[in-house]
Short mmCIF file of C-alpha atoms in Angstrom, two decimals:
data_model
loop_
_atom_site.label_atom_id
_atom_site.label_comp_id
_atom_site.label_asym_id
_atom_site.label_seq_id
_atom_site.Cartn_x
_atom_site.Cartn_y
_atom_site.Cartn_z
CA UNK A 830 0.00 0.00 0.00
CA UNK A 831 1.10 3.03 -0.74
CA UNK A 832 0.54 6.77 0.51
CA UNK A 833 2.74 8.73 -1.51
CA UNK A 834 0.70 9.18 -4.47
CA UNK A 835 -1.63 11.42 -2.32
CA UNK A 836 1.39 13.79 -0.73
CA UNK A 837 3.66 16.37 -2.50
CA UNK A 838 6.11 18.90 -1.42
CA UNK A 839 4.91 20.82 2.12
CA UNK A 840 6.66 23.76 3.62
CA UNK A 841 3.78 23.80 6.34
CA UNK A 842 5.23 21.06 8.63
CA UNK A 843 5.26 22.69 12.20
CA UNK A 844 8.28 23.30 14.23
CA UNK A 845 6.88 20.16 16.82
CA UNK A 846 5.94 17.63 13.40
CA UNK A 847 10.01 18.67 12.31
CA UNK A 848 11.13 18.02 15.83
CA UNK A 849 9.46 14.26 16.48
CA UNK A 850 9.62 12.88 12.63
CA UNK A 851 12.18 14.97 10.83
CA UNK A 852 13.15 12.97 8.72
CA UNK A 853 9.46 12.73 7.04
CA UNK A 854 8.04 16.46 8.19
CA UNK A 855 7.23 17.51 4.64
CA UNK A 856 5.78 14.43 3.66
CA UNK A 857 3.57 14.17 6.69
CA UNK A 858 2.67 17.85 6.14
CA UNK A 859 0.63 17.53 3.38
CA UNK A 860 -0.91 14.00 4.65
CA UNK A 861 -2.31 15.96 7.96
CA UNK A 862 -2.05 19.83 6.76
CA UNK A 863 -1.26 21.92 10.23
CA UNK A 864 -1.47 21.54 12.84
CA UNK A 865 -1.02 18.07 12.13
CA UNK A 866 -3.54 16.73 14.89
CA UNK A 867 -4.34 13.26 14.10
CA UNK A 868 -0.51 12.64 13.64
CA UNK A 869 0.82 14.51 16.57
CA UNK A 870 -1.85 12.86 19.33
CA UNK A 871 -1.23 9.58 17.80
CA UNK A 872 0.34 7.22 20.13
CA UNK A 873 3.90 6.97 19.37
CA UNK A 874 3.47 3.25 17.59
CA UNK A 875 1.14 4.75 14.98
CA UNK A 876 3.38 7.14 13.94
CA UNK A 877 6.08 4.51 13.63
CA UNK A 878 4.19 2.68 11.16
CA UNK A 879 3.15 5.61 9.24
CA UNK A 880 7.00 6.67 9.18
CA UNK A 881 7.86 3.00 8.36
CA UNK A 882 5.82 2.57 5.51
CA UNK A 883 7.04 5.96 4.24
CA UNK A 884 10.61 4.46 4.89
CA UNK A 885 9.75 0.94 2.72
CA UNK A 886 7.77 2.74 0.40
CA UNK A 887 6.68 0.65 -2.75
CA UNK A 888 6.26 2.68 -5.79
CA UNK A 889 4.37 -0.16 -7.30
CA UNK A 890 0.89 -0.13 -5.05
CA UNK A 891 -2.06 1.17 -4.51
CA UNK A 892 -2.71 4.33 -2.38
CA UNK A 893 -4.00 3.42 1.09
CA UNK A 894 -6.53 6.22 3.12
CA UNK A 895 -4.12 7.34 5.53
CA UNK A 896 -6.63 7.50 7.76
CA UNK A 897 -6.85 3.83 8.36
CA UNK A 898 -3.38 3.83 9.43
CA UNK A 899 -4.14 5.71 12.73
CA UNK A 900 -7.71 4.20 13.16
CA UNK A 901 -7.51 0.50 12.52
CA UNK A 902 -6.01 -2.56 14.77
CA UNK A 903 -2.79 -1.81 14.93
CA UNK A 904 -1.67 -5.62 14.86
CA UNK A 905 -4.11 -5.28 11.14
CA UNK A 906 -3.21 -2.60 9.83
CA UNK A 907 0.59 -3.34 10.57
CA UNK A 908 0.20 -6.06 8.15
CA UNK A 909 -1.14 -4.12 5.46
CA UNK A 910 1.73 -1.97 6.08
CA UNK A 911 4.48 -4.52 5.82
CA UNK A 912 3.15 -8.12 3.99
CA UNK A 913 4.34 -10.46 5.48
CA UNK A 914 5.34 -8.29 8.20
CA UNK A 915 8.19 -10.41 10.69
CA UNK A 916 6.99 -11.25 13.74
CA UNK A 917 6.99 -9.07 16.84
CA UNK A 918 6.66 -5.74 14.34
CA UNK A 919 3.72 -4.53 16.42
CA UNK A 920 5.51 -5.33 19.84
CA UNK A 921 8.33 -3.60 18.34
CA UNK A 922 6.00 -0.35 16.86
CA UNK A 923 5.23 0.15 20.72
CA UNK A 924 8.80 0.52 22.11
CA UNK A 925 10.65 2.54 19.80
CA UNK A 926 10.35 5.89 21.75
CA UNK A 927 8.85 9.02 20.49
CA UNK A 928 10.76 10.16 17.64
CA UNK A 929 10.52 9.00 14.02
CA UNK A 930 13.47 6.73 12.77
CA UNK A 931 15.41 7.38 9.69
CA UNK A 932 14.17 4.92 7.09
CA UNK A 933 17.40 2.96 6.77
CA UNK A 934 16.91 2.05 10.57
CA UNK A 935 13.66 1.21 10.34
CA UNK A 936 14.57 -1.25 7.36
CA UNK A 937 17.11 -2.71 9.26
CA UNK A 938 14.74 -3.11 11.71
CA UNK A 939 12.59 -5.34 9.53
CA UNK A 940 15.50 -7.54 8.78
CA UNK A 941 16.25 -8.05 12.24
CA UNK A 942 13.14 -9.35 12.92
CA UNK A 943 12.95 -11.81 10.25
CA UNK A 944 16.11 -13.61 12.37
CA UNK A 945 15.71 -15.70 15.36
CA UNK A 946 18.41 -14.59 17.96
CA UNK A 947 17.83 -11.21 16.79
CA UNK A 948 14.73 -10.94 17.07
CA UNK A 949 14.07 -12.91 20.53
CA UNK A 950 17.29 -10.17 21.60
CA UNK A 951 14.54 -7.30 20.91
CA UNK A 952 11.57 -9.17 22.31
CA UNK A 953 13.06 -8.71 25.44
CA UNK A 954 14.42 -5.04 25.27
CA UNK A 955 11.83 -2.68 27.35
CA UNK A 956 12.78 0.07 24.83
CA UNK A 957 14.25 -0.66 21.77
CA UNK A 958 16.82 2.27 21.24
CA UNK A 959 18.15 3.60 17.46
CA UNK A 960 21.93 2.40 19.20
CA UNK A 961 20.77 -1.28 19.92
CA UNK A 962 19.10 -2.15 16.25
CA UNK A 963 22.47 -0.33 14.70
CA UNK A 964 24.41 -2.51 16.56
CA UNK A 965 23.30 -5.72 16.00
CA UNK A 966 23.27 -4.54 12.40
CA UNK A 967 27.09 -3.96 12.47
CA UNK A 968 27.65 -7.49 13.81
CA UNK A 969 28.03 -10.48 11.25
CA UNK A 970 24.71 -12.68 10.56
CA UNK A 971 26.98 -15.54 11.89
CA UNK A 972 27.47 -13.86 15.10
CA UNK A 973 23.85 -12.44 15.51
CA UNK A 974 22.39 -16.11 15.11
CA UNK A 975 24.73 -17.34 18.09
CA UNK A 976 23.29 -14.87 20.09
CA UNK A 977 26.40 -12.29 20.56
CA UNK A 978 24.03 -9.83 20.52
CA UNK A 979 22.44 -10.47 23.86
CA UNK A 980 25.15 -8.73 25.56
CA UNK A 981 24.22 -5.03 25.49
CA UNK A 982 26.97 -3.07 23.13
CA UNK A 983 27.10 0.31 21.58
CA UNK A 984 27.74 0.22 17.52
CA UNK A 985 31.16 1.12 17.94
CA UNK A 986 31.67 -1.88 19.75
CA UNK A 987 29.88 -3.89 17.46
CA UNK A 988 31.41 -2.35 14.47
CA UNK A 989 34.99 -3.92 16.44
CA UNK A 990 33.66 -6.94 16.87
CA UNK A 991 32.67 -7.52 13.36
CA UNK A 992 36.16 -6.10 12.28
CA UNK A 993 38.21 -9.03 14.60
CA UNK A 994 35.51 -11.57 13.50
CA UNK A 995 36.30 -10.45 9.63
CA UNK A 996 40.17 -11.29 10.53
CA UNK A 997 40.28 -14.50 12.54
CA UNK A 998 37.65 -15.78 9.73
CA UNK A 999 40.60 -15.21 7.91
CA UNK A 1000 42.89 -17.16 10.20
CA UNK A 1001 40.84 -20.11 11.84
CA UNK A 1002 39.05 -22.63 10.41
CA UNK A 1003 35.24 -22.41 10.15
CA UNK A 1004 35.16 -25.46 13.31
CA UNK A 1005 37.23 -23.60 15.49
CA UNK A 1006 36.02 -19.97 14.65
CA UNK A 1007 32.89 -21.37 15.06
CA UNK A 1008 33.65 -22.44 18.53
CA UNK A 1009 35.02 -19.02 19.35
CA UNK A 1010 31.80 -17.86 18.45
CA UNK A 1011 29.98 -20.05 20.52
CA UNK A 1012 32.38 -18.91 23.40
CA UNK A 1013 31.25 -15.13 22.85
CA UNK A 1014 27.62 -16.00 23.23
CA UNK A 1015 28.62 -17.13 26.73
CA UNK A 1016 30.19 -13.94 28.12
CA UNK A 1017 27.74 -12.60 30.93
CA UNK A 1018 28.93 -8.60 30.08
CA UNK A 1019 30.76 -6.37 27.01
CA UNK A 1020 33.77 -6.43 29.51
CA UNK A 1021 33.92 -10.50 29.28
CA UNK A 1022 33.17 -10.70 25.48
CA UNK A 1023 36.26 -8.78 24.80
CA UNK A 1024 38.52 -10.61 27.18
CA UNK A 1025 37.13 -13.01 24.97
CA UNK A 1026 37.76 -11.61 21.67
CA UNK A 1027 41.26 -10.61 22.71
CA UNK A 1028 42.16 -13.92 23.64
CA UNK A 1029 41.78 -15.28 20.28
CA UNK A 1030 44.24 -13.03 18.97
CA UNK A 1031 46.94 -14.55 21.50
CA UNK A 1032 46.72 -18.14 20.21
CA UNK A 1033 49.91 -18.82 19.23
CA UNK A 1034 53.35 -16.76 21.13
CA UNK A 1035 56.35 -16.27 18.61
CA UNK A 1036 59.22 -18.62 19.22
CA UNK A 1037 61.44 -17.59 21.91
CA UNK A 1038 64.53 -15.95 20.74
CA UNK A 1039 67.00 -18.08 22.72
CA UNK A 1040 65.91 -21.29 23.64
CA UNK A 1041 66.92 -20.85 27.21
CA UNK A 1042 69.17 -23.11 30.04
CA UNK A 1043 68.37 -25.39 32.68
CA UNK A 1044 68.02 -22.61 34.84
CA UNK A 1045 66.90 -19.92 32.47
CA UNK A 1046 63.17 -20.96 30.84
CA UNK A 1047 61.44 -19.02 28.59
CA UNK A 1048 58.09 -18.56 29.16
CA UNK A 1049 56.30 -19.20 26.00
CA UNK A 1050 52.74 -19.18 26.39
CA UNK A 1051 50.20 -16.54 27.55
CA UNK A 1052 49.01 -18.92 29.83
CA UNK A 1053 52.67 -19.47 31.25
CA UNK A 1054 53.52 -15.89 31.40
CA UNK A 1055 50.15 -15.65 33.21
CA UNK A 1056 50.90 -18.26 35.76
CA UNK A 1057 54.03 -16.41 36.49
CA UNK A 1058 52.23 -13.26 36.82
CA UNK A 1059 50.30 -14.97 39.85
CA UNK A 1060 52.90 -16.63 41.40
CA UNK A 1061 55.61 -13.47 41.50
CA UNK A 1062 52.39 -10.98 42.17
CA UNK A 1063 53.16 -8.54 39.38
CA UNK A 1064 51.99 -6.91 35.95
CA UNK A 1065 54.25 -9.58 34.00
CA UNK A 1066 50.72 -10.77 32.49
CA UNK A 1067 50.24 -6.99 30.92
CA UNK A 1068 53.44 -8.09 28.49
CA UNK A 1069 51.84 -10.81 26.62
CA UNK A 1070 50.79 -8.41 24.10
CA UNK A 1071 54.29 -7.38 24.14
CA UNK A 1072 55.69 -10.86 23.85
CA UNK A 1073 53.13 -11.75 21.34
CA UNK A 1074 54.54 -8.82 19.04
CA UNK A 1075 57.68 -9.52 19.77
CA UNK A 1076 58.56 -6.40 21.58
CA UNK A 1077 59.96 -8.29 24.49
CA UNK A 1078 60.73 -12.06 25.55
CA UNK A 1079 59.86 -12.92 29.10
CA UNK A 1080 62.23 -15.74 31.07
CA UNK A 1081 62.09 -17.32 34.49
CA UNK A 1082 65.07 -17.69 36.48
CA UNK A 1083 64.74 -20.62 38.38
CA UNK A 1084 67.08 -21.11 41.31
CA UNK A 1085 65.93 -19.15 44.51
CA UNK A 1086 64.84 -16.60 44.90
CA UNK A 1087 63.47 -17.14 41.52
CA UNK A 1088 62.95 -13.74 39.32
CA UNK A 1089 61.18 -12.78 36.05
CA UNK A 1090 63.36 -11.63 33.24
CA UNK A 1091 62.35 -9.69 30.36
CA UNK A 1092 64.11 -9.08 26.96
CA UNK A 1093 63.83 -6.81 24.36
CA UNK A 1094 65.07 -6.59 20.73
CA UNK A 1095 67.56 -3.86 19.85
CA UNK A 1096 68.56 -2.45 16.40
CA UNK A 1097 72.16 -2.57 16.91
CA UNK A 1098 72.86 -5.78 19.92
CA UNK A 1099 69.47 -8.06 19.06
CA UNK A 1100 68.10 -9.34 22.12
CA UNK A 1101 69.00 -7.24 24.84
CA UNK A 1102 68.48 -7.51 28.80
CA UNK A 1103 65.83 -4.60 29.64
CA UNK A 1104 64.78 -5.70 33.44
CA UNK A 1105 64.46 -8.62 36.25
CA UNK A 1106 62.33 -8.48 39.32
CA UNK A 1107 61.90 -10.52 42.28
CA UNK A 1108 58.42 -11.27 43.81
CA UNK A 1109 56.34 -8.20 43.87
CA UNK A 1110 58.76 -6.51 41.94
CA UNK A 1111 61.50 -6.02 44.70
CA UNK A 1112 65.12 -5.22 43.48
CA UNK A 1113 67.34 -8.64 42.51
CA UNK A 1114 69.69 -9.56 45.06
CA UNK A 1115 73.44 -8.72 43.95
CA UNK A 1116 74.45 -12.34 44.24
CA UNK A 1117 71.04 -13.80 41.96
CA UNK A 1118 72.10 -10.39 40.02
CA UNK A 1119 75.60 -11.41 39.02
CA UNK A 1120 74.31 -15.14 38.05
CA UNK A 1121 72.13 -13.71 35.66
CA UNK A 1122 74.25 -11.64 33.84
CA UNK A 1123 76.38 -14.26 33.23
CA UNK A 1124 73.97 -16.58 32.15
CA UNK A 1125 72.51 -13.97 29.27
CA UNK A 1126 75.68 -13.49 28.38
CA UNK A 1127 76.46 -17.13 28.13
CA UNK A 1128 73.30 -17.11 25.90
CA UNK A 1129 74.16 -14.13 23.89
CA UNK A 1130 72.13 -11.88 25.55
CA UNK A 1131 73.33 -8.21 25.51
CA UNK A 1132 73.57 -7.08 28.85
CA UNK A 1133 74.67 -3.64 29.34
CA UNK A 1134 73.54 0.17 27.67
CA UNK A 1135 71.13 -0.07 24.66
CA UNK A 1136 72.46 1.51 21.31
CA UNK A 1137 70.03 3.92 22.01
CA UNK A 1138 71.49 5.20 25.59
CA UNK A 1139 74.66 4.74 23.82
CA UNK A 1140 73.82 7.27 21.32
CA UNK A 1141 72.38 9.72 23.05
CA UNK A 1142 74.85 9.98 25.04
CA UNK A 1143 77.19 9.98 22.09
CA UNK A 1144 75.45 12.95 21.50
CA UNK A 1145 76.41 14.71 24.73
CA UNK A 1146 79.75 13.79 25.29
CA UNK A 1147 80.98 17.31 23.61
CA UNK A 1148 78.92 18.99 26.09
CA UNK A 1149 80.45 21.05 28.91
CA UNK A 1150 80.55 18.88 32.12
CA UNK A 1151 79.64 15.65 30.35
CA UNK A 1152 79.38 12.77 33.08
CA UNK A 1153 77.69 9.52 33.04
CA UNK A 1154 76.75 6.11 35.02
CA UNK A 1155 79.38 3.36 34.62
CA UNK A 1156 78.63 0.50 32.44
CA UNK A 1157 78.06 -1.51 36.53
CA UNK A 1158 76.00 0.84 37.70
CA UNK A 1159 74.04 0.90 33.96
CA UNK A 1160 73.65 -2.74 34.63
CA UNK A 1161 72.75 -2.49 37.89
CA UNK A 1162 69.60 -0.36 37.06
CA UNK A 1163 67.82 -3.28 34.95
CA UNK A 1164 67.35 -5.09 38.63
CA UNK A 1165 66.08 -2.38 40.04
CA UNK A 1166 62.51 -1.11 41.52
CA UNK A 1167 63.49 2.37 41.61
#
C-alpha cells in the first residue's frame, strides 16, 4: 500500500511535526495539513508505522486512506503496512520511543526481525533504542544467530567486533572460529566478550629468541607468562601483548629466589636484557644479580647500555661537564625497583 501518491512537497510542517519525525516532516505535512492533529496525538506506535511505511515505500501499489493507518487494529493494519510483516513488528512499533526513525533504521529493523536470535534479543528489550538495532546490524549474521548480541553493546563496539571476527575468519578454520563464536555467546557482560575476543588473537606466542638453560626458561605461552604473573604478584601478564609482538621475551630464572626476566630486541645488539624483578617486583639480590648476567651473556644476551642510551649519550659527550653512570652501575639499574 502506498501513501505517496496522495502527498507532494509541504513547507507547512510545524516546528513540533520537524522536531518528532524529521526525517518525514514535509511528507507528513501535506498528509495531515497543520497543525497536524491526528498525527501529533497519535500514540507513538502509529506514527512509527506511518513513518515506516514511508521508509519501505513501494512505488508499485495502490494508495492506502491514511486515515486507516491511525484508526484500525494496529496488529491489522501493521500487516497491510508490511506483507508479510516479521513477527513481533507490532511489539516492536510500541517501544521505539517518540521520535521517528530514519528509514534505513527502520529497514534494518525489519530484517532483524525476520532472524531468530535477533529478534528474541529485541523481544526482550523494554525500549528498543536507534543504538541497539544499529548494533546488532554492524555485527556479522553468523554472530547475531549465536546470540552475541544479547550482551548489550554500543555500535562502535559492534562495528569492532565484526572487524576481529572479519580477521580471525581469515585465520581459523570455520570449526574452530565457530567455537570461538559459541564462546562469545557465553560472556555474561561487554567487559567478558572482549577478554574473549582478545584472547583469540593470543593463540599462538612467537618462538622464543633463545631457547633458554636449565636454569633460564622461557616462558612461552600466555598462559605461562600468566601463571608467572600470579605466582611473582606482578603486571608480568600486561606483556603478553608485548611478547606476542615480539617487543619483548619474558624468562624465568629458576634457582631461589626465583625472578622474572624480560628481553627486548635492539637495532644494533638483538636481544638485549631490559629488566628482572623478584616477587612483587622487589630489586634482585646482587648475588642472583651477578648469576644472571652471566647466564645472558652465556646465551648471547646483551647485557649492558642499549644503542640507544649509547647514542644519546654519544650525542652529549661534547657537552660542557659531560658525566655519566658506569657501564656496573648501567647494569645495575635493569634489577632495580626504583
Amino acid at each position: 500500500m502506498s501513501v505517496l501518491p496522495l502527498a507532494g512537497p509541504s513547507l507547512t510542517a510545524s516546528p513540533l511535526l520537524r522536531l518528532i519525525a524529521p526525517d518525514y516532516a514535509d511528507t507528513l505535512a501535506t498528509l495531515w495539513p497543520a497543525p497536524h492533529t491526528p498525527f501529533l496525538t497519535a500514540p507513538a506506535a502509529r506514527r512509527h508505522l506511518v513513518c515506516l511505511m514511508l521508509a519501505i515505500e513501494p512505488r508499485d501499489t495502490a494508495p492506502l486512506d491514511v486515515a486507516r493507518l491511525l484508526d484500525e487494529p494496529l496488529r491489522k493494519i501493521v500487516r497491510r503496512v508490511v506483507d508479510p510483516a516479521p513477527e513481533g513488528l507490532r511489539r516492536a512499533l510500541e517501544h521505539l520511543g517518540e521520535i521517528a526513525w530514519p528509514a534505513a533504521d527502520y529497514r534494518v529493523l525489519l530484517t532483524l526481525l525476520a532472524e531468530p536470535a535477533a529478534a528474541k534479543r529485541l523481544r526482550h528489550a523494554g525500549t528498543i533504542t536507534l543504538d541497539e538495532v544499529r548494533a546488532l546490524a554492524a555485527l556479522p549474521a553468523s554472530v547475531r544467530a549465536e546470540g552475541v548480541g544479547a550482551v548489550r553493546m554500543s555500535p562502535a563496539q559492534a562495528e569492532l567486533l565484526a572487524e576481529a571476527h572479519a580477521v580471525l575468519s581469515r585465520r581459523l578454520s570455520p570449526p574452530v572460529l565457530a567455537e570461538r563464536i559459541a564462546a562469545w555467546n557465553r560472556a555474561a557482560n561487554a567487559r567478558a566478550l572482549f577478554a574473549l575476543v582478545a584472547d583469540d588473537f593470543r593463540l599462538e606466542m612467537p618462538k622464543p629468541p633463545h631457547p633458554g638453560t636449565e636454569r633460564l626458561k622461557p616462558l612461552a605461552t600466555v598462559a605461562a607468562i600468566r601463571e608467572a604473573a600470579r605466582r611473582y604478584r606482578n603486571c608480568l601478564a600486561g606483556y603478553v601483548d608485548d611478547a606476542l609482538d615480539e617487543r619483548s621475551a619474558i624468562y624465568e630464572w629458576l634457582p631461589a629466589p626465583g625472578a622474572v626476566i624480560e628481553l627486548t630486541p635492539d637495532a644494533f645488539f638483538g636481544w638485549r636484557l631490559d629488566q628482572a624483578r623478584l616477587q612483587n617486583n622487589k630489586a634482585v639480590d646482587e648475588a642472583t644479580r651477578d648469576a644472571v648476567v652471566a647466564e645472558l651473556r652465556g646465551m648471547g644476551v646483551h647485557v649492558g647500555r642499549s644503542a640507544w642510551q649509547i647514542r644519546r649519550a654519544l650525542n652529549r659527550a661534547a657537552t660542557p661537564g659531560f658525566r655519566m653512570e658506569t657501564l656496573e652501575a648501567a647494569v645495575a639499574d635493569y634489577f632495580t625497583d626504583d
